[in-house]
Short mmCIF file of N, CA and C in Angstrom, two decimals:
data_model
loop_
_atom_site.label_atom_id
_atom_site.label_comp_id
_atom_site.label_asym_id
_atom_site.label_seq_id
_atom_site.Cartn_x
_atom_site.Cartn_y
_atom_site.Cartn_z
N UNK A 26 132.24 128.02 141.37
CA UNK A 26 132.53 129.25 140.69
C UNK A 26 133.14 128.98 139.31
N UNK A 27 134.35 128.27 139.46
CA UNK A 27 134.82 127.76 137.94
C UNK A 27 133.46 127.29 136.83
N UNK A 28 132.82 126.43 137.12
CA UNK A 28 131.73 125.93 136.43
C UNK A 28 130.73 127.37 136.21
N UNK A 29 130.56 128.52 137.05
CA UNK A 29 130.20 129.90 136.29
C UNK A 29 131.03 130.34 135.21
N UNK A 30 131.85 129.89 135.38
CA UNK A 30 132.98 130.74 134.45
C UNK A 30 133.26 129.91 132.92
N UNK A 31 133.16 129.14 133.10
CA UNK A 31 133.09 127.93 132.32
C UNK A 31 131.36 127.92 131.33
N UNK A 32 130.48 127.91 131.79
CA UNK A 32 129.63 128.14 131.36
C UNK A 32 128.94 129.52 130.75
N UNK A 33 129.57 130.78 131.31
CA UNK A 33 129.56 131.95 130.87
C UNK A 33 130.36 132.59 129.92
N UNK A 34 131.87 131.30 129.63
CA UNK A 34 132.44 131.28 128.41
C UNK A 34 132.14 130.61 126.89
N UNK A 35 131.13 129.87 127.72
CA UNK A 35 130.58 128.41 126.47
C UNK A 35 129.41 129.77 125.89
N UNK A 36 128.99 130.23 126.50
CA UNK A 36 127.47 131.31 126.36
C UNK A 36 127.83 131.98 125.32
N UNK A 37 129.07 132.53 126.03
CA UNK A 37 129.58 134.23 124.63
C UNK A 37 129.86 133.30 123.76
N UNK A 38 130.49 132.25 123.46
CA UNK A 38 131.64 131.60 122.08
C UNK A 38 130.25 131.64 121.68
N UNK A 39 128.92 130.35 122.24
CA UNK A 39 127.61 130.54 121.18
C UNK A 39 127.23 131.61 120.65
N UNK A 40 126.90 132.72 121.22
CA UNK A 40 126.22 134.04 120.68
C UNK A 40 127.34 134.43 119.60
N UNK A 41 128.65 134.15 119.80
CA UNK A 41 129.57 134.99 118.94
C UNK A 41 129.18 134.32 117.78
N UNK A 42 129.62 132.87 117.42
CA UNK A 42 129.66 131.94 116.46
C UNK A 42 127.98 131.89 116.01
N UNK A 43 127.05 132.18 116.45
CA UNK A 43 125.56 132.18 116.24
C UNK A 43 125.77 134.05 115.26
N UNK A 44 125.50 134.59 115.61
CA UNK A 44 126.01 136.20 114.66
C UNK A 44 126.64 135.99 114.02
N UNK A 45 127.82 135.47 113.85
CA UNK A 45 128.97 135.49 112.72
C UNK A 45 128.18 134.83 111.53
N UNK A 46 127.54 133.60 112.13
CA UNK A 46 126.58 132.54 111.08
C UNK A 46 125.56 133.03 110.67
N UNK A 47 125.26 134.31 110.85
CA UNK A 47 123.55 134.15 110.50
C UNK A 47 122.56 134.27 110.91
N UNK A 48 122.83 133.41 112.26
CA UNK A 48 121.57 133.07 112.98
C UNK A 48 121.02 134.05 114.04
N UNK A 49 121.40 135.21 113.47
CA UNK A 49 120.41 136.63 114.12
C UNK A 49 119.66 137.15 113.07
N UNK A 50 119.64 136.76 111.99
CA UNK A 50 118.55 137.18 111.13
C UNK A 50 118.17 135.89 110.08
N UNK A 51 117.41 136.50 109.35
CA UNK A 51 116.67 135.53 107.90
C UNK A 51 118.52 135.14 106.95
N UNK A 52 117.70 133.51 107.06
CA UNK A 52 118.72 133.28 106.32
C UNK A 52 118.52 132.32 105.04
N UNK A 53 117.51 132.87 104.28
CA UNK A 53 116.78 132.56 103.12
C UNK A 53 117.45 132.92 101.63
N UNK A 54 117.78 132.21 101.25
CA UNK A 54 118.59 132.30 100.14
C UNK A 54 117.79 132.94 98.74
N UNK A 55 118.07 133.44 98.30
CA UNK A 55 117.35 134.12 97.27
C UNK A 55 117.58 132.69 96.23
N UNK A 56 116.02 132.93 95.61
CA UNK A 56 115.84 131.06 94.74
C UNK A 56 116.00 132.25 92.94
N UNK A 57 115.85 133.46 93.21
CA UNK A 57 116.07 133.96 91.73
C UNK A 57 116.74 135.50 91.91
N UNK A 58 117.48 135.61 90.51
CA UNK A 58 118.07 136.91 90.20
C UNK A 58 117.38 138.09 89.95
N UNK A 59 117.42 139.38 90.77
CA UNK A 59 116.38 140.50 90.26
C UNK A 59 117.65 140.65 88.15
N UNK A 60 118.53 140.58 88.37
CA UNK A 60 118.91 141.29 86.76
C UNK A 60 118.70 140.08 86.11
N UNK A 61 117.88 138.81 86.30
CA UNK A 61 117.58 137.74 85.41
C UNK A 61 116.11 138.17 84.57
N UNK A 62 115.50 139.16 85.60
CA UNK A 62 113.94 139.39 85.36
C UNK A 62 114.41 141.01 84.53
N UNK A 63 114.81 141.79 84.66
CA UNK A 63 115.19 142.95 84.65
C UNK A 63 115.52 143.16 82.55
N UNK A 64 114.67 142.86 81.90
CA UNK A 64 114.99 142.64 80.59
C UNK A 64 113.69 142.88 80.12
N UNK A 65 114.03 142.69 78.50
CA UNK A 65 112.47 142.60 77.73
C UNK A 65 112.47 141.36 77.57
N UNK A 66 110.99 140.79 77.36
CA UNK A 66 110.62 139.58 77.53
C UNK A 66 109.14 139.80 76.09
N UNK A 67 109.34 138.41 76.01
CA UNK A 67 108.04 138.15 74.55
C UNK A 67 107.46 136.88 75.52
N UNK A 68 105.97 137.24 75.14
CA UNK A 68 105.42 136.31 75.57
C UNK A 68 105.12 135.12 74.41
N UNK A 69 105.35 134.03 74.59
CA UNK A 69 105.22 132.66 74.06
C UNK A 69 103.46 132.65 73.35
N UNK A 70 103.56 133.41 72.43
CA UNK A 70 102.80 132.59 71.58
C UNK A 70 101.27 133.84 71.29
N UNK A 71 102.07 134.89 71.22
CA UNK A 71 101.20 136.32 71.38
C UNK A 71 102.16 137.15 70.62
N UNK A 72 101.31 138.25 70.51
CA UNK A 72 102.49 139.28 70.32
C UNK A 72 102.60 140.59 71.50
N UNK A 73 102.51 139.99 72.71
CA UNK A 73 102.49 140.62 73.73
C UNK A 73 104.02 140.70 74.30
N UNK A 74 104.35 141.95 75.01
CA UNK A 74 105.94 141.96 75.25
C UNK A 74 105.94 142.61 76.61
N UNK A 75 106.84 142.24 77.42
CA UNK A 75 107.38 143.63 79.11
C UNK A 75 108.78 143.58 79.14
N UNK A 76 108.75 144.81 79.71
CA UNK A 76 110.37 145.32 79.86
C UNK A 76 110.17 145.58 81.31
N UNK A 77 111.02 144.66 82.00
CA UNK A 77 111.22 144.96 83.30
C UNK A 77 112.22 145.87 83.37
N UNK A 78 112.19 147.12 83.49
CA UNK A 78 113.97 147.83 83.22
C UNK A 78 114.27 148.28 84.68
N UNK A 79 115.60 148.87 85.08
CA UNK A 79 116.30 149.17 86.08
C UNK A 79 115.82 150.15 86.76
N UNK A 80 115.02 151.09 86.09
CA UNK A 80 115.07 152.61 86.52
C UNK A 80 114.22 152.12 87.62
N UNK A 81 114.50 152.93 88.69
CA UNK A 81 114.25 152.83 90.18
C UNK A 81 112.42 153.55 90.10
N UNK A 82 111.25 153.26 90.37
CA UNK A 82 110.04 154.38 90.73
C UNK A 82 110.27 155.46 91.46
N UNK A 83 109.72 156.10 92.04
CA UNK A 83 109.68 157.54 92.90
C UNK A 83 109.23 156.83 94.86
N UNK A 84 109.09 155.97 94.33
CA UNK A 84 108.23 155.14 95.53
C UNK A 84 109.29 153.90 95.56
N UNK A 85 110.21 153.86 96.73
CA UNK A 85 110.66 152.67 97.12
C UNK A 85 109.92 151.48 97.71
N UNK A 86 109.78 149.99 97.25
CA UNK A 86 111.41 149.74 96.71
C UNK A 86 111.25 149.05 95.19
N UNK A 87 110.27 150.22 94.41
CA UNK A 87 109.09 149.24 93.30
C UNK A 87 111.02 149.90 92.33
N UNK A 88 110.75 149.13 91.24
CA UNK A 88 111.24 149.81 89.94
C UNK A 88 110.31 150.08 89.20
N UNK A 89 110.61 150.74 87.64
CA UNK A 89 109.42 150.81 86.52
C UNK A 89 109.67 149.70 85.41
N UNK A 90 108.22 149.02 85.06
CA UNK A 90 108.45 148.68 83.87
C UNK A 90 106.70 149.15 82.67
N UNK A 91 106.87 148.28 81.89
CA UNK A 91 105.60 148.52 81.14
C UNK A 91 105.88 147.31 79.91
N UNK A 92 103.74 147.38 79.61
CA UNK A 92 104.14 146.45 78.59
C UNK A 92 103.28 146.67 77.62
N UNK A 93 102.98 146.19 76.44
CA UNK A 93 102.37 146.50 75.21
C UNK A 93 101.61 145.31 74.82
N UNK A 94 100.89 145.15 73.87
CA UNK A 94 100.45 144.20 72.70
C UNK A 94 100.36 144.53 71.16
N UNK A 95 100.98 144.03 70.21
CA UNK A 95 101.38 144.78 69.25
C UNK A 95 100.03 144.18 68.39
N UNK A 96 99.31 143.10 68.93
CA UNK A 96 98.02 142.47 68.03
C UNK A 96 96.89 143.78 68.60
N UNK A 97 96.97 144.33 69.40
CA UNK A 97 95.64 145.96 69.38
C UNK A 97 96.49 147.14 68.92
N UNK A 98 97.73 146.91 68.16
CA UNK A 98 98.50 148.33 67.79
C UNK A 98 98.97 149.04 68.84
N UNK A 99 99.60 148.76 69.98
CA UNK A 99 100.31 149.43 70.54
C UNK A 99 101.40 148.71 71.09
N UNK A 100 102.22 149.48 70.65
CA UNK A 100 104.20 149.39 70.26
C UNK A 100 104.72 150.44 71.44
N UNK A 101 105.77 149.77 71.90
CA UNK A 101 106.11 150.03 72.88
C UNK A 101 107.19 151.34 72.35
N UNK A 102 107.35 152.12 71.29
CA UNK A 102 107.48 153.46 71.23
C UNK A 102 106.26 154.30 71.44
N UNK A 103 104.84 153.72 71.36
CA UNK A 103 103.93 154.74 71.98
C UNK A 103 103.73 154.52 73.49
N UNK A 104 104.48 153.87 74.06
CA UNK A 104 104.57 153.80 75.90
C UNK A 104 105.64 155.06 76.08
N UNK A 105 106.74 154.65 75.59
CA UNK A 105 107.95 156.19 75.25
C UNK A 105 107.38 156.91 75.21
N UNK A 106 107.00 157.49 74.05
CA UNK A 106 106.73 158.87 73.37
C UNK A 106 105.38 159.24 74.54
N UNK A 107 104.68 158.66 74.88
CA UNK A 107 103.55 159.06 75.91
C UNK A 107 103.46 159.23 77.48
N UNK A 108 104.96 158.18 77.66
CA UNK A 108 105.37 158.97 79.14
C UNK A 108 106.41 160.22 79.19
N UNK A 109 106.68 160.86 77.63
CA UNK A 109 107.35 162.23 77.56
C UNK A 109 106.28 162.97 77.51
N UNK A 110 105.51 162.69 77.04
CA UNK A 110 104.43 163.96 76.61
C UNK A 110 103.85 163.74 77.96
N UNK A 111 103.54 163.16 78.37
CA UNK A 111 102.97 163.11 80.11
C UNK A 111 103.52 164.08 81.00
N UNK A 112 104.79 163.41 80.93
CA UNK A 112 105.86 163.66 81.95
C UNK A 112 105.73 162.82 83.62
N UNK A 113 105.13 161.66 82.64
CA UNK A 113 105.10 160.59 84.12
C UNK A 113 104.65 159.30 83.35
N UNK A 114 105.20 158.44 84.13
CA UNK A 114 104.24 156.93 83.14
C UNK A 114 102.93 156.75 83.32
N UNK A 115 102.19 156.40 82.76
CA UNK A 115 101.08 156.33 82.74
C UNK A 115 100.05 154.83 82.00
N UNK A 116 99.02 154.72 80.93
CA UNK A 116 99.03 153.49 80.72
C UNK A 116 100.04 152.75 80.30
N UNK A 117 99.95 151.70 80.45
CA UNK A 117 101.14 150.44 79.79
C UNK A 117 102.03 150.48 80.76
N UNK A 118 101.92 151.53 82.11
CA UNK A 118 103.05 151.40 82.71
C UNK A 118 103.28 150.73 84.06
N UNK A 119 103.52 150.29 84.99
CA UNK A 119 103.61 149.66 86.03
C UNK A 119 104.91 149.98 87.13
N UNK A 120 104.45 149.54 88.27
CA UNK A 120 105.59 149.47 88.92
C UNK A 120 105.54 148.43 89.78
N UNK A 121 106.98 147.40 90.02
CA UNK A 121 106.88 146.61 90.43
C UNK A 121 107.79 145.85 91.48
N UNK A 122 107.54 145.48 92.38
CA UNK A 122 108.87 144.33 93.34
C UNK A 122 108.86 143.61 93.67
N UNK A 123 109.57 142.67 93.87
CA UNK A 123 110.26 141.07 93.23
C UNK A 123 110.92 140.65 94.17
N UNK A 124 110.48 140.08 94.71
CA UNK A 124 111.26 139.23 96.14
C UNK A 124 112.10 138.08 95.67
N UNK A 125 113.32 138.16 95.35
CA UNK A 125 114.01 136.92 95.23
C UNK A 125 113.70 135.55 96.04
N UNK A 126 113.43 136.09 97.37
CA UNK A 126 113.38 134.58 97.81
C UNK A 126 112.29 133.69 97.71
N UNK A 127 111.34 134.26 97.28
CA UNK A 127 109.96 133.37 97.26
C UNK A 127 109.48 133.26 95.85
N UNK A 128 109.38 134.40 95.39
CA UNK A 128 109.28 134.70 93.64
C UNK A 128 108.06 135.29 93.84
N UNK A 129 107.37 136.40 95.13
CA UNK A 129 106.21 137.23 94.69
C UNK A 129 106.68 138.46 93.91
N UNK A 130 105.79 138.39 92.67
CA UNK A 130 106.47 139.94 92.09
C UNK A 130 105.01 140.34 91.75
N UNK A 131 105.00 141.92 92.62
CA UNK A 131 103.95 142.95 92.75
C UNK A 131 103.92 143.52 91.62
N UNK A 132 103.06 143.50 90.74
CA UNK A 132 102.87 144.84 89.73
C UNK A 132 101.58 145.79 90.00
N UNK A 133 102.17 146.90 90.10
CA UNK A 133 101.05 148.03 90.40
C UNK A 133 100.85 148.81 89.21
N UNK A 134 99.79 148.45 88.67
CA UNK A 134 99.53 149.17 87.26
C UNK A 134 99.34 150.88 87.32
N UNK A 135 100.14 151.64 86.17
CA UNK A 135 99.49 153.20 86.40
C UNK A 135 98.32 153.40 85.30
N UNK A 136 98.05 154.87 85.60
CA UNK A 136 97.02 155.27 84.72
C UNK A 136 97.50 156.54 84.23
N UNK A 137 97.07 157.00 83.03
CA UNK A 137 97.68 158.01 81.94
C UNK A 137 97.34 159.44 83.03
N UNK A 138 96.22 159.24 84.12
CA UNK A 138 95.52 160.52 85.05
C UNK A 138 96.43 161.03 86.32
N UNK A 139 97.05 159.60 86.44
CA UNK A 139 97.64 159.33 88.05
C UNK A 139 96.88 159.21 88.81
N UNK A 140 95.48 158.24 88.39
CA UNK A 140 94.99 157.95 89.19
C UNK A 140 94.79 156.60 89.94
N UNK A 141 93.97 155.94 90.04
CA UNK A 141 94.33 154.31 90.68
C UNK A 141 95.25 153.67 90.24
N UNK A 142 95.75 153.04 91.03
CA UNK A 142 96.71 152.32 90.49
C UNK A 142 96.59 150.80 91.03
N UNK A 143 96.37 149.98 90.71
CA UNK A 143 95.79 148.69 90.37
C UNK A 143 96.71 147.29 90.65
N UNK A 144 96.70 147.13 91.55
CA UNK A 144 97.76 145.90 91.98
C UNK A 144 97.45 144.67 91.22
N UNK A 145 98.85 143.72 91.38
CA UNK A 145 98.71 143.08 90.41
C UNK A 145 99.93 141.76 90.89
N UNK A 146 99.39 140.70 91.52
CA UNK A 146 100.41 139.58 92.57
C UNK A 146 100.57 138.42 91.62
N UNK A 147 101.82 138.49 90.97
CA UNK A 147 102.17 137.01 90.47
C UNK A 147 103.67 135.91 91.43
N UNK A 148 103.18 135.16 91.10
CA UNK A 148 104.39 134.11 91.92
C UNK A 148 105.10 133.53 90.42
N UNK A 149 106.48 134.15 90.95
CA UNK A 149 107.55 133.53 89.73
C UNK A 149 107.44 131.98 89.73
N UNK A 150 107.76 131.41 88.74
CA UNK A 150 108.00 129.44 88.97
C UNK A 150 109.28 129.33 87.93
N UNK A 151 109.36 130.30 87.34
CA UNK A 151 110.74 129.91 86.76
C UNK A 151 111.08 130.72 86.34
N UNK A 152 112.41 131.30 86.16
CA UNK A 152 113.81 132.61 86.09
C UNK A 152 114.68 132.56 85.78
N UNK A 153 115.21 131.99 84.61
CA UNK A 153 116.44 132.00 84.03
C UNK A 153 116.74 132.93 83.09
N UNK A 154 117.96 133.06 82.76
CA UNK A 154 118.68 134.35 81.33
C UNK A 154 118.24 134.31 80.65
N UNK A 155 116.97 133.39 80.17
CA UNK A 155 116.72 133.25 78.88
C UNK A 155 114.99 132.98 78.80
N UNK A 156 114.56 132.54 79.80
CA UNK A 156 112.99 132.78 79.88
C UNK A 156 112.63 133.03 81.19
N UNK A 157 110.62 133.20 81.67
CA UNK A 157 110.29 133.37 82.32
C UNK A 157 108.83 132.62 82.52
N UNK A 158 108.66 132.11 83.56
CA UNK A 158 107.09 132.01 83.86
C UNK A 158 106.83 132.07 85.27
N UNK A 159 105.67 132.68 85.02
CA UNK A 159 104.57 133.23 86.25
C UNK A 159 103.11 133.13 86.13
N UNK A 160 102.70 133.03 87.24
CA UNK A 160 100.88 133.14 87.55
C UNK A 160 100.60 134.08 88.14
N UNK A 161 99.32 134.04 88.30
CA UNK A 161 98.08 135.05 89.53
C UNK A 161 98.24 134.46 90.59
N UNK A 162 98.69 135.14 91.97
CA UNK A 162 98.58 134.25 93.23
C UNK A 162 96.91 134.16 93.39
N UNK A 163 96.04 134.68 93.03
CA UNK A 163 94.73 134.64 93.17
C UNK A 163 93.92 133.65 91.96
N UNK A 164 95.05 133.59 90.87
CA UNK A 164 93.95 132.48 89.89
C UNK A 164 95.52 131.42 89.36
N UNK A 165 95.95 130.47 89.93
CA UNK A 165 97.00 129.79 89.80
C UNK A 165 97.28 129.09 88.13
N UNK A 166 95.62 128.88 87.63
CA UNK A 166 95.35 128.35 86.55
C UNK A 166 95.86 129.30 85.28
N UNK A 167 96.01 130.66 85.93
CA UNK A 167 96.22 131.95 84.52
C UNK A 167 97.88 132.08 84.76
N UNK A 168 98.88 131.19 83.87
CA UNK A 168 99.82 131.08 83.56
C UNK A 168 100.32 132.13 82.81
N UNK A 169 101.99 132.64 82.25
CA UNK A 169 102.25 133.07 81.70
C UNK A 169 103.71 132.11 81.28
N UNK A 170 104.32 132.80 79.84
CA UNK A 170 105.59 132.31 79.64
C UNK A 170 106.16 133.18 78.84
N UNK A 171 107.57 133.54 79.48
CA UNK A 171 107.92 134.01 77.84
C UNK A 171 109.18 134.05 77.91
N UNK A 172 110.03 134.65 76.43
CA UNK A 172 111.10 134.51 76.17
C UNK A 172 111.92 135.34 76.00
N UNK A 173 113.27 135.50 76.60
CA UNK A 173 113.87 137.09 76.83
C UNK A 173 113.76 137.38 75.49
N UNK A 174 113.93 138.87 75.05
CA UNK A 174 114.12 139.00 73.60
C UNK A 174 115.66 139.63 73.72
N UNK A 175 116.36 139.19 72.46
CA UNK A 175 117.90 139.36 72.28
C UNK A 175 117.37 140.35 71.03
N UNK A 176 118.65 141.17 71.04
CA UNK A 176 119.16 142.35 70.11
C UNK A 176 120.16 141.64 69.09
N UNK A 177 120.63 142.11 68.69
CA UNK A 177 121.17 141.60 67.76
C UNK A 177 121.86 142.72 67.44
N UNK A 178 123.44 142.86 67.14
CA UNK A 178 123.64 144.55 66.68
C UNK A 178 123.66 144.56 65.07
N UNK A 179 123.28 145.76 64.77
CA UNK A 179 123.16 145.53 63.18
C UNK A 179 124.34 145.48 62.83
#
């Protein structure tokens, strides 16, 4: 009987000390920061730019961002001024989520109609305060890079 008792005390201390640790769920460390990505960014060697910004989508658990190319003339005050006159985002705009622990970040492209919306799977490879690069999980070879952009106050 002691040796029940003894062994049915060793049982609970494991389960207790197993929960306290962790080891009832995922214990995967996030390898990047969502407010490291959460910025405007220039791409390396274009005049292409994205603003990952904070504002939450309508659809959990995406946020919004959008992006431009200023070499076909569009400036990311006509992404502004065209999701007011909308009254919803539309081209240039996206929505997207970012798994810290692995680095898949979903972009779901919009349309000016609200109509398809166009997925879009890159795997982060690198995330720091100060740059970024990513690929196509479907074409590994189509790289990206770029560089946060800083303000400067006048």
């Amino acid at each position: 009987m002691k040796k029940f008792y003894y062994l049915a005390i060793c049982a609970i201390v494991a389960i207790t000390m197993n929960s306290c640790f962790g080891g009832g769920g995922s214990t995967e460390e996030p390898k990047f920061k969502l407010t490291d990505l959460q910025a405007r960014w220039a791409q390396i060697g274009t005049q292409c730019y994205v603003n990952f910004t904070t504002e939450r989508s309508d659809e959990y658990p995406y946020y919004l961002g959008y992006e431009w190319d200023e070499a076909e003339e569009v400036y990311e005050s006509d992404l502004l001024s065209s999701r007011e006159q909308l009254g919803h985002p539309g081209n240039g705009w996206f929505k997207y989520d970012f798994k810290t622990t692995d680095g898949n970040l979903t972009e779901i492209h919009l349309m000016d109609n609200e109509g398809a919306e166009i997925p879009k799977i890159y795997i982060v490879s690198k995330l720091t305060d100060t740059s970024l690069e990513y690929y196509e999980k479907e074409r590994p070879s189509n790289k990206f890079a770029f560089e946060k952009m800083v303000y400067l106050p006048d």
